[in-house]
Coordinates of C-alpha atoms in Angstrom, one line a residue:
X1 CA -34.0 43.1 59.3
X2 CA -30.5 42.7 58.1
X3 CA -28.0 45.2 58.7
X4 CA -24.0 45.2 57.8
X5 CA -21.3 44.3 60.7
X6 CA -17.9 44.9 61.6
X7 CA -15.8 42.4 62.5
X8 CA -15.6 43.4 66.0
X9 CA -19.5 43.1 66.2
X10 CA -19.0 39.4 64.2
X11 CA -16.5 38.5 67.1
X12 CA -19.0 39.8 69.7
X13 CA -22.1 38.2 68.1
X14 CA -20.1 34.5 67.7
X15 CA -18.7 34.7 71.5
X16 CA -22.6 36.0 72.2
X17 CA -23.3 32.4 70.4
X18 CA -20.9 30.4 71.3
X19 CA -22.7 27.5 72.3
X20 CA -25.0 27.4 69.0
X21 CA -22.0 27.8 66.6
X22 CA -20.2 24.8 68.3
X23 CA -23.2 22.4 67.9
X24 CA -22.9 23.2 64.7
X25 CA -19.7 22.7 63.9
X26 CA -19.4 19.7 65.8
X27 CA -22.3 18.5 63.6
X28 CA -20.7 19.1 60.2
X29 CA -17.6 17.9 61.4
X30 CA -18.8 14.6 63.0
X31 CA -20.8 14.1 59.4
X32 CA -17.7 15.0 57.6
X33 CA -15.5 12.6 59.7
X34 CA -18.2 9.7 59.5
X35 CA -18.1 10.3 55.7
X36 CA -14.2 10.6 55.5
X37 CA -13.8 7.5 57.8
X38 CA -16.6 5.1 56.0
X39 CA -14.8 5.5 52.8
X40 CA -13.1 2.5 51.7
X41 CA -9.2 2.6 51.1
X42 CA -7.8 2.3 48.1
X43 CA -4.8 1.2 46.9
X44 CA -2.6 2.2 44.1
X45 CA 0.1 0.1 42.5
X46 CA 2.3 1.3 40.4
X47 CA 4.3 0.0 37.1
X48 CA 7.0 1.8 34.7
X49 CA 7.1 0.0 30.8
X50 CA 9.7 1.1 28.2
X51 CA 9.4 1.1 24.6
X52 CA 12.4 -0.9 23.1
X53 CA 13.7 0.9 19.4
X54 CA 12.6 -1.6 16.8
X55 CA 15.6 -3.6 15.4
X56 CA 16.7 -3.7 12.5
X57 CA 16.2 -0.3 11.9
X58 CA 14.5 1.5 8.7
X59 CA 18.3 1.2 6.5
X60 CA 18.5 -2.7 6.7
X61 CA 14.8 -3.5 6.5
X62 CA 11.9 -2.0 4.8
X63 CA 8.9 -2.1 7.4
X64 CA 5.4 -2.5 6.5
X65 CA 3.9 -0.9 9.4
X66 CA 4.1 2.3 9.1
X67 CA 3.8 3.6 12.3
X68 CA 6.8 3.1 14.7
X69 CA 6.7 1.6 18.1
X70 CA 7.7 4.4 19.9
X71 CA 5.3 6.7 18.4
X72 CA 2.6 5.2 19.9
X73 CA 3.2 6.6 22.8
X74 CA 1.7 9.7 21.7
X75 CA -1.7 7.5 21.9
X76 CA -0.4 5.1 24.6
X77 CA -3.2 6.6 27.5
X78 CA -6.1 5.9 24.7
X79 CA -4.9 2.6 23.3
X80 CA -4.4 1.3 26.8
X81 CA -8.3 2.6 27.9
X82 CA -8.9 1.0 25.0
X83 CA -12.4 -1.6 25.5
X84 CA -10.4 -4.2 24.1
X85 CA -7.5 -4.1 26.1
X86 CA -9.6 -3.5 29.4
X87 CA -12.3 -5.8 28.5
X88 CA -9.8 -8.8 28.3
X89 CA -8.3 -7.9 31.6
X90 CA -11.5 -8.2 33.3
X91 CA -12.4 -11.4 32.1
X92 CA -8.7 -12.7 32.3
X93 CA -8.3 -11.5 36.1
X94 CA -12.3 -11.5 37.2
X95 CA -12.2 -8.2 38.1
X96 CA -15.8 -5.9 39.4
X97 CA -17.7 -8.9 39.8
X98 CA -20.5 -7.8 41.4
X99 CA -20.6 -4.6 38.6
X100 CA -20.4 -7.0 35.8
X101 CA -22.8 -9.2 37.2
X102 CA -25.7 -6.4 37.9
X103 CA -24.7 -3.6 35.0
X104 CA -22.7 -5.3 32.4
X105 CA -19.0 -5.4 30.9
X106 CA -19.8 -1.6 29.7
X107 CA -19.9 -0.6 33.2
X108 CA -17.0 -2.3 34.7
X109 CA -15.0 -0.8 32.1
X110 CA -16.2 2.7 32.5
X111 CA -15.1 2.1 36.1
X112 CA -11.6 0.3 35.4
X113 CA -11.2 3.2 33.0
X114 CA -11.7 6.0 36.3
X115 CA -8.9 3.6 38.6
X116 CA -6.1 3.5 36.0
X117 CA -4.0 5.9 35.2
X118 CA -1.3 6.0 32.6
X119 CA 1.8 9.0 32.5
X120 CA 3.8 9.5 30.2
X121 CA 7.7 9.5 31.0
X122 CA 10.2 10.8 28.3
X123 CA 10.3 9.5 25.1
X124 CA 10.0 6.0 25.3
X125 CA 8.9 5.3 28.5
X126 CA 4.6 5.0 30.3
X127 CA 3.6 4.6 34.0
X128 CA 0.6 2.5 34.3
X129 CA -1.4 3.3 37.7
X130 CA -3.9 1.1 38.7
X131 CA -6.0 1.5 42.0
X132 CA -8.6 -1.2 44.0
X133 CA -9.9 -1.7 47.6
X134 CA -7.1 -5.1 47.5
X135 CA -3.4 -4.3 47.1
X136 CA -2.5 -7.5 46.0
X137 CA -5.3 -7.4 42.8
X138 CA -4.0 -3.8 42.2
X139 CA -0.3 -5.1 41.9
X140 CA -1.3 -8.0 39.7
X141 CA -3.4 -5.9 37.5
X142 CA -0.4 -3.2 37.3
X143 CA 1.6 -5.6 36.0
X144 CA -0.4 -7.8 33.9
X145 CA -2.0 -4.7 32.3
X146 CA 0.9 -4.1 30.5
X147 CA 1.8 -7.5 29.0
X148 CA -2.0 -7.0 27.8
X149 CA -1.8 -4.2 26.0
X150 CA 1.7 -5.5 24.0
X151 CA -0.2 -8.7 23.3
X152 CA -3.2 -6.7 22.0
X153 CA -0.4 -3.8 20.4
X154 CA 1.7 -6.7 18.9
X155 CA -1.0 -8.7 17.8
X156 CA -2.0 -5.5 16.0
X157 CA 1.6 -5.0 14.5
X158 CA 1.1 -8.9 13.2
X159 CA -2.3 -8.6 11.4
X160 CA -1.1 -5.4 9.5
X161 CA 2.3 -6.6 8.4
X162 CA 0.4 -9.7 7.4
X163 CA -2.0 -8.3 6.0
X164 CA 0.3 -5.8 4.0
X165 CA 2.2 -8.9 2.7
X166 CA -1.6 -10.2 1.7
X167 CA -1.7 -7.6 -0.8
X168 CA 1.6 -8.0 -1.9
X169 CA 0.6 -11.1 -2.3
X170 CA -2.7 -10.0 -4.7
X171 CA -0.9 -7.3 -6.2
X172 CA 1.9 -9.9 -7.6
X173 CA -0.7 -12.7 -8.9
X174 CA -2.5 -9.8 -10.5
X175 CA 0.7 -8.4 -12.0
X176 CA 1.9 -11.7 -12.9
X177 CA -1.5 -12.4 -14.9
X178 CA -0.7 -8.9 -16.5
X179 CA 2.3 -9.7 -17.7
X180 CA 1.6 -13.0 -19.3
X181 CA -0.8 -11.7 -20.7
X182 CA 1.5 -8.9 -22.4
X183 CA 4.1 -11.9 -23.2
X184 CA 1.1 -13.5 -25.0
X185 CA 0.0 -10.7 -26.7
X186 CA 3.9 -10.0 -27.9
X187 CA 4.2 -13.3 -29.4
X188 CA 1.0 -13.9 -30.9
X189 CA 1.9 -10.4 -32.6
X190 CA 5.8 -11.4 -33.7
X191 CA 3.8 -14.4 -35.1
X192 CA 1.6 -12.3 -37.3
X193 CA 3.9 -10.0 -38.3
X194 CA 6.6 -13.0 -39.3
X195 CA 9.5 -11.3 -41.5
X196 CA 8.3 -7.4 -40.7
X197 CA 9.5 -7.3 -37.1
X198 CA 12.1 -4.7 -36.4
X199 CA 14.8 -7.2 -35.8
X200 CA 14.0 -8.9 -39.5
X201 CA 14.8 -5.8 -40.8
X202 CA 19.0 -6.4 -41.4
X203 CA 17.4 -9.7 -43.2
X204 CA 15.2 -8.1 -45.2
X205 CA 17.7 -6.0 -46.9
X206 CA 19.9 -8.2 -47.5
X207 CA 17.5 -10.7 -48.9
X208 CA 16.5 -7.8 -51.4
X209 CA 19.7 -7.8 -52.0
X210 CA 20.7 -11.1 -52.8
X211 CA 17.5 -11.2 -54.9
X212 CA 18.4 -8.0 -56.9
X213 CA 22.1 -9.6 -57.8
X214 CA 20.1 -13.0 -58.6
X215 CA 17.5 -10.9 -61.0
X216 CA 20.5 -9.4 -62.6
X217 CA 22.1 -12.8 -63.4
X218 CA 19.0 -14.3 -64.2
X219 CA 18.2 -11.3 -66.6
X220 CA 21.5 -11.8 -68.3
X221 CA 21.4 -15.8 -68.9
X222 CA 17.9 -15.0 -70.3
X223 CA 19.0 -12.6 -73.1
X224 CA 21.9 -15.4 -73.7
X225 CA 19.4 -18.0 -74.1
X226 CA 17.1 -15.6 -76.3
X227 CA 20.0 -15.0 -78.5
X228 CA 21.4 -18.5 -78.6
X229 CA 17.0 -19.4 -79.8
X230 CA 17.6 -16.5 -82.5
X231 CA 20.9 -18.4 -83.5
X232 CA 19.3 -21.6 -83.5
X233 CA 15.7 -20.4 -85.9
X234 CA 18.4 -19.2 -88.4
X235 CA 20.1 -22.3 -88.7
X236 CA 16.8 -24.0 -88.7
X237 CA 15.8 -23.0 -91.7
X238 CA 19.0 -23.6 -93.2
X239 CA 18.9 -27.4 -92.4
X240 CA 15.5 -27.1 -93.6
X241 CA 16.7 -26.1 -97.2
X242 CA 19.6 -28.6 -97.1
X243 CA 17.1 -31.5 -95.7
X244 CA 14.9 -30.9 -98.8
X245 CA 17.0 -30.3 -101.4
X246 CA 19.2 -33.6 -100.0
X247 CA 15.6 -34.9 -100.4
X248 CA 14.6 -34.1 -103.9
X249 CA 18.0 -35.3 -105.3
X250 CA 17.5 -38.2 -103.5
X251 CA 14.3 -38.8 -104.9
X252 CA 15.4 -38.1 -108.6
X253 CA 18.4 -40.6 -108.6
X254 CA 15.7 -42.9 -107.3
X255 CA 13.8 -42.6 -110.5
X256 CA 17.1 -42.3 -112.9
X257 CA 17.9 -45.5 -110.7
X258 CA 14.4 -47.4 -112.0
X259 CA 14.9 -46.0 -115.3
X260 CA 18.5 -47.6 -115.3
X261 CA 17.4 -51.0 -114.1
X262 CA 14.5 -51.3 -116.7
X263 CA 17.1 -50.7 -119.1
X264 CA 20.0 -52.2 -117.8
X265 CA 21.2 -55.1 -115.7
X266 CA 22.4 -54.7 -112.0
X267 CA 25.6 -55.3 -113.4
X268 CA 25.7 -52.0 -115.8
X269 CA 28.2 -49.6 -114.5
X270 CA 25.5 -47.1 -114.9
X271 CA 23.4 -48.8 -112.5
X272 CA 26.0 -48.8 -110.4
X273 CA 27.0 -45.5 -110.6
X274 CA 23.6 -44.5 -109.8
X275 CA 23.0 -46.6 -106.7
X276 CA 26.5 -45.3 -105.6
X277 CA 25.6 -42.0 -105.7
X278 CA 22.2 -42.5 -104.6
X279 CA 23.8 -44.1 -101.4
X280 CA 25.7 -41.3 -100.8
X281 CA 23.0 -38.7 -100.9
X282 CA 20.9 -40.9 -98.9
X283 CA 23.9 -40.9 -96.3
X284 CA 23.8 -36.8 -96.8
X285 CA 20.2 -36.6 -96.3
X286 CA 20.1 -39.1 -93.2
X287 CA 22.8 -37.0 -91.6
X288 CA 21.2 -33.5 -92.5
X289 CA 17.9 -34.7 -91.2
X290 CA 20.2 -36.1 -87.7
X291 CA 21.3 -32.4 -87.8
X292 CA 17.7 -31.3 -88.2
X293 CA 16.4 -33.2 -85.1
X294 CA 19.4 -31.8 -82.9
X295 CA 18.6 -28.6 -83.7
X296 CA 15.2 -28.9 -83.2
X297 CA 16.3 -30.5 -79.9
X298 CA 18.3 -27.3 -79.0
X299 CA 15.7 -25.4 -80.0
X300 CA 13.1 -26.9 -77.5
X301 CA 15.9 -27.0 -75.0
X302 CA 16.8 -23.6 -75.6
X303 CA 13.0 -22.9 -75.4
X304 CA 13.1 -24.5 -71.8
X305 CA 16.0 -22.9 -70.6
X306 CA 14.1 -19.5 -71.6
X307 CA 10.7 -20.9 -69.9
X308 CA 12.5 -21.9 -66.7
X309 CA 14.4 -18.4 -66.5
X310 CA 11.7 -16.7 -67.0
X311 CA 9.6 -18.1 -64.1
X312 CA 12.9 -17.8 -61.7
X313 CA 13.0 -14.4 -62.7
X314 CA 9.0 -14.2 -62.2
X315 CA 10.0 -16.0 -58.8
X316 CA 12.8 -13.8 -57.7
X317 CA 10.1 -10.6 -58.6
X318 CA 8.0 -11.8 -56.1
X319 CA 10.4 -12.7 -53.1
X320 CA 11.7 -9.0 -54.1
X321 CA 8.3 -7.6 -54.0
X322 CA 8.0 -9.8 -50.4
X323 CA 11.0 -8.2 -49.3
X324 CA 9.9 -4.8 -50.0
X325 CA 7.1 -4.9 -48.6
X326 CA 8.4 -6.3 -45.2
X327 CA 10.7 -3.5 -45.5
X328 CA 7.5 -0.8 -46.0
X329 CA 5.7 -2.4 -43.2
X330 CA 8.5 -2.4 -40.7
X331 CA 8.1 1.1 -39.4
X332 CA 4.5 0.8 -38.7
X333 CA 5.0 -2.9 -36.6
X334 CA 8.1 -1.0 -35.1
X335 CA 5.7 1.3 -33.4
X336 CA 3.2 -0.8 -32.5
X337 CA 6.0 -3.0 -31.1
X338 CA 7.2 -0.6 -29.8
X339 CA 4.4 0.3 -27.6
X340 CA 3.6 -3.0 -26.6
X341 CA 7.2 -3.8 -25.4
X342 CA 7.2 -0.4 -23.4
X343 CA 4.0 -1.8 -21.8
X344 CA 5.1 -5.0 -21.1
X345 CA 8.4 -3.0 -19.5
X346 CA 6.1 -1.3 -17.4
X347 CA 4.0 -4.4 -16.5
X348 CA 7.4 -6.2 -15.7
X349 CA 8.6 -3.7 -13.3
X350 CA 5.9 -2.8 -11.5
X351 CA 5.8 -6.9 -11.2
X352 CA 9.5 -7.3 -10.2
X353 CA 9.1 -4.0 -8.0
X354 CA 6.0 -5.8 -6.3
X355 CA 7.9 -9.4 -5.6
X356 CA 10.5 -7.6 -4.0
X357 CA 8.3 -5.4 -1.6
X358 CA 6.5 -9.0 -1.0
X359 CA 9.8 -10.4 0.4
X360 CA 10.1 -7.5 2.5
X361 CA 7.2 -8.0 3.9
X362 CA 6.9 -11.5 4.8
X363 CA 10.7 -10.8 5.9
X364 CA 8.9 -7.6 8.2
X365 CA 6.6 -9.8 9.2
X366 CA 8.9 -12.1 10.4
X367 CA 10.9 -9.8 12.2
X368 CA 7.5 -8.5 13.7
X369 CA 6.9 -12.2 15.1
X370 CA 10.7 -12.7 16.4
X371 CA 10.7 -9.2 18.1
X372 CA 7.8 -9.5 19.6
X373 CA 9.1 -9.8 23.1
X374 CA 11.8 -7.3 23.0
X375 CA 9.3 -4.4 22.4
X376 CA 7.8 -3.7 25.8
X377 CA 10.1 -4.3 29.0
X378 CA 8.5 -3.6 32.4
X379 CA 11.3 -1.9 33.7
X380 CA 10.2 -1.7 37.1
X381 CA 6.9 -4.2 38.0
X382 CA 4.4 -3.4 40.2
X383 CA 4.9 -4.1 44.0
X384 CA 1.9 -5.2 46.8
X385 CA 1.0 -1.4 48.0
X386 CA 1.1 -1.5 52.1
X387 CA -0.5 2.1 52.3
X388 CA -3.6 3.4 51.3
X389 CA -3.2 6.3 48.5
X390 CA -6.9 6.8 49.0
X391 CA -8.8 8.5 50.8
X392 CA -6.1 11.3 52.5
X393 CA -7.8 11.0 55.9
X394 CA -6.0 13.4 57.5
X395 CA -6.7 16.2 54.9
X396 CA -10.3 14.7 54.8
X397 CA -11.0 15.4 58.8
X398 CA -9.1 18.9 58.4
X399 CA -11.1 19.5 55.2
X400 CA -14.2 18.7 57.3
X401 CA -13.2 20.9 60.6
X402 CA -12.6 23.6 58.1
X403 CA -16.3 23.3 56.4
X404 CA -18.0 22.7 60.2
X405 CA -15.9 25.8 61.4
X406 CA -17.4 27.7 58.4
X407 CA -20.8 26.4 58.6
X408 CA -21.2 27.6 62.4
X409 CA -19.5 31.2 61.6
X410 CA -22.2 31.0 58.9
X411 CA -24.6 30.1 60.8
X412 CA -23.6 32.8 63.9
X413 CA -23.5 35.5 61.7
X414 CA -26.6 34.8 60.0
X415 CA -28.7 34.5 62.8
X416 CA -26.7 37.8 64.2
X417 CA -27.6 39.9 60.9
X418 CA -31.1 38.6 61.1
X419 CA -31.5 39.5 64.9
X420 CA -33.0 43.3 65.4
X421 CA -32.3 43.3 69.1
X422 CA -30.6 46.1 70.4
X423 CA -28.0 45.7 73.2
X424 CA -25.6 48.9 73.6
X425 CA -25.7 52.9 73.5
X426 CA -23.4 52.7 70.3
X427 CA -26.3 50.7 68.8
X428 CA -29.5 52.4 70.0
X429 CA -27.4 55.8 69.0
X430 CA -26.8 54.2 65.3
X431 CA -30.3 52.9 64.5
X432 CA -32.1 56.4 66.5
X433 CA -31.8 59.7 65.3
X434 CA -32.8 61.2 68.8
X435 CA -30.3 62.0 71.5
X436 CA -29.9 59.1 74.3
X437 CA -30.0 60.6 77.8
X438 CA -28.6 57.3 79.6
X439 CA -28.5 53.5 79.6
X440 CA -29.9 50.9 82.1
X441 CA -27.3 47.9 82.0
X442 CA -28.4 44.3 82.3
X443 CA -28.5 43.8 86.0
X444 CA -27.9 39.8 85.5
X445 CA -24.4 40.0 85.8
X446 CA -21.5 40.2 88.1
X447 CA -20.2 42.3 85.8
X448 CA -22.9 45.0 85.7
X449 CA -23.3 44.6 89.2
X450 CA -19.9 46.1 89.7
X451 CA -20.6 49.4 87.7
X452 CA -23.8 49.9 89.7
X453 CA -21.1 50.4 92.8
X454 CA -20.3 53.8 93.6
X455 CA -17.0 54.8 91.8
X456 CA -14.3 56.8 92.7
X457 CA -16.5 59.8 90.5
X458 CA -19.1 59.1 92.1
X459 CA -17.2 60.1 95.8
X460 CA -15.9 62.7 94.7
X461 CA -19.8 64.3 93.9
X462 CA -19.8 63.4 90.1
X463 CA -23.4 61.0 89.7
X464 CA -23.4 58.2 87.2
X465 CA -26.4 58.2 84.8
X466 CA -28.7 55.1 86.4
X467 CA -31.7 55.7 84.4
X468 CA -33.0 56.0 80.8
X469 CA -35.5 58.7 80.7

């Protein structure tokens, strides 16, 4: 039966068991210091890095990763827990052999990642802990740790600016096709379109121009040539009538001529006056008919001249129709120009924009690869650890006396609760409702023996209650 206790009672009942709480508590405690003594030291070393600013900075150079050096220190405790960075420091230094061997690379990194321990100090500064059973392996993997992780970070750095100038690289050939193809498409068009273009147009005008002043001459040297054909019919028909009546005399002093010589001699002076005077019309009518043929020579050249005029002017129509209609078509190639030279702009600087991000990139990528061993600087390395950081043997054996202290209180108090004995007046008087009459005291000790003596009370006639009745 359990029953509640004071504290006086819990001291009574522990002094009352004295013997059974200390084996107790020596047991705990000797488990406690076996366990705290069999554990195996551990050794931490130590290591501070510090994030060097990038150089140039942001104004001189356009970077193409985006995300700065120093930021990563926000991430710096997962990066560096990272499989890859761990994974490569195990192989590189050999380290949890015998885990490797029996549970795999998985599990030697799980347990790497429970003995390091990375802090973060100010802005641009990490502490990298590292802890193992050998101080000289926990000082070399504090400091090679960190030269890891800015191959692995740098290496990182690398691949993106490189790859970033990669698509630079894509994104330029495929501009470059673009705008050839525009070029192409430009001049192919400025070819059809030969005389219409936009910059033809100044020509165009004043080729109408010129034509219009050459139709006007043209026009007027016609209706000169028409009139000087209208001239030349007239007179025509005059040497006509001059020709044939030139003619018929002629012919009738050639028969007055016959008549004459069949009835004269050569020598009659009417014979000669007739062959005179038939010379001289035949002179009048050879040089009327030599008029004739001029004429008619004028005629067909005036005829010509008319011809040829005509088809200039026919000519000059048409280059003036050619003209116009360059001139009518010019608006509408003008916008479809237009448009495809405001493409081709567009294609041409987004090409141009895209070669010059290209050379800041391979130039960022360069940088990246020249500044790769400024970035990280151990600022103070790692040193052979001559103490044990773990276990804290001292507070281990105090931690253990404290829990084999409490486990035999436990214990004593326990059994006390559990224990329905009863050993004093004060009890019996608790746990009975009836009056007690008196108490028999253990007889076993000195102590008890000495109240059985007659007292000072007891002389002076005053009895001390012996028995319980």
């Amino acid at each position: 039966m359990e029953r509640g206790m004071t504290a006086d009672q819990v001291l009574v009942a522990l002094w009352r068991r004295k013997a059974l709480v200390g084996a107790i508590a020596a047991a705990v405690f000797a488990v406690g210091a076996a366990v705290v003594m069999t554990r195996p030291s551990m050794y931490e070393a130590s290591s501070v890095v510090r994030v060097e600013p990038q150089r140039p900075s942001e104004e001189m150079v356009q970077h193409t990763v985006s995300e700065l050096i120093e930021q990563r220190l926000l991430t710096v405790r997962q990066e560096l827990m990272a499989r890859p960075v761990l994974e490569k420091a195990i192989q590189e230094m050999n380290l949890y052999p015998d885990i490797v061997s029996e549970k795999g690379i998985e599990t030697a990194v799980a347990q790497m990642r429970k003995d390091l321990t990375i802090k973060v100090e100010g802005e641009n500064a990490f502490e990298l802990t590292y802890a193992n059973r050998d101080p000289s392996v926990a000082s070399q993997v504090a400091n090679r740790l960190p030269a890891i992780f800015a191959e692995e970070t740098l290496k990182l750095r690398q691949a993106q600016a490189s790859r970033a100038t990669q698509l630079f690289a894509e994104e330029m050939d495929a501009m470059s096709k673009s705008v050839s193809t525009w070029e192409r498409r430009i001049a192919q068009f400025k070819v059809d379109h030969m005389g219409e273009l936009p910059e033809q147009l100044e020509m165009n005008m004043r080729g109408l121009e010129r034509v219009s002043h050459e139709l006007q001459t043209k026009s007027e040297e016609l209706r000169a040539a028409e009139a000087r054909r209208s001239d030349l019919a007239r007179a025509r028909n005059a040497a006509d009538s001059e020709a044939g009546r030139l003619e018929a005399a002629e012919n009738g002093l050639t028969r007055e001529l016959v008549a004459a010589r069949t009835s004269w001699t050569e020598d009659h002076p009417e014979v000669k006056r007739l062959e005179s005077e038939l010379s001289a019309m035949s002179d009048k009518r050879k040089d009327a008919e030599g008029r004739m043929v001029v004429e008619r020579q004028e005629r067909s050249r005036a005829a010509e001249l008319i011809t040829s005029i005509q088809n200039e002017i026919k000519g000059l129509q048409n280059q003036a129709e050619t003209f116009q209609k360059r001139l009518d078509s010019t608006p509408r190639w003008a916008h479809e120009l237009g448009v495809m030279n405001r493409d081709y702009e567009i294609a041409r600087t987004k090409y141009q924009s895209v070669v010059s991000r290209k050379v800041e990139a391979e130039i960022a990528e360069e940088l990246e690869a020249k500044s790769s061993k400024s970035l990280f600087n151990v600022i103070s390395p790692a040193g052979v650890p001559t103490i044990p950081a773990r276990p804290d043997r001292f507070g281990g054996l105090l931690i253990s006396f404290l829990i084999a202290l409490g486990a035999g209180v436990l214990t004593g108090v326990v059994i006390e609760m559990r224990d329905d004995s009863i050993r004093d007046g004060n009890e019996l008087r608790e746990r009975l409702t009836l009056p007690v009459l008196a108490v028999v005291p253990n007889m076993q000790g000195k102590t008890e023996k000495r109240v059985l003596m007659p007292s000072s009370s007891a002389r002076n006639g005053i009895s001390s209650p012996t028995t319980l009745n």
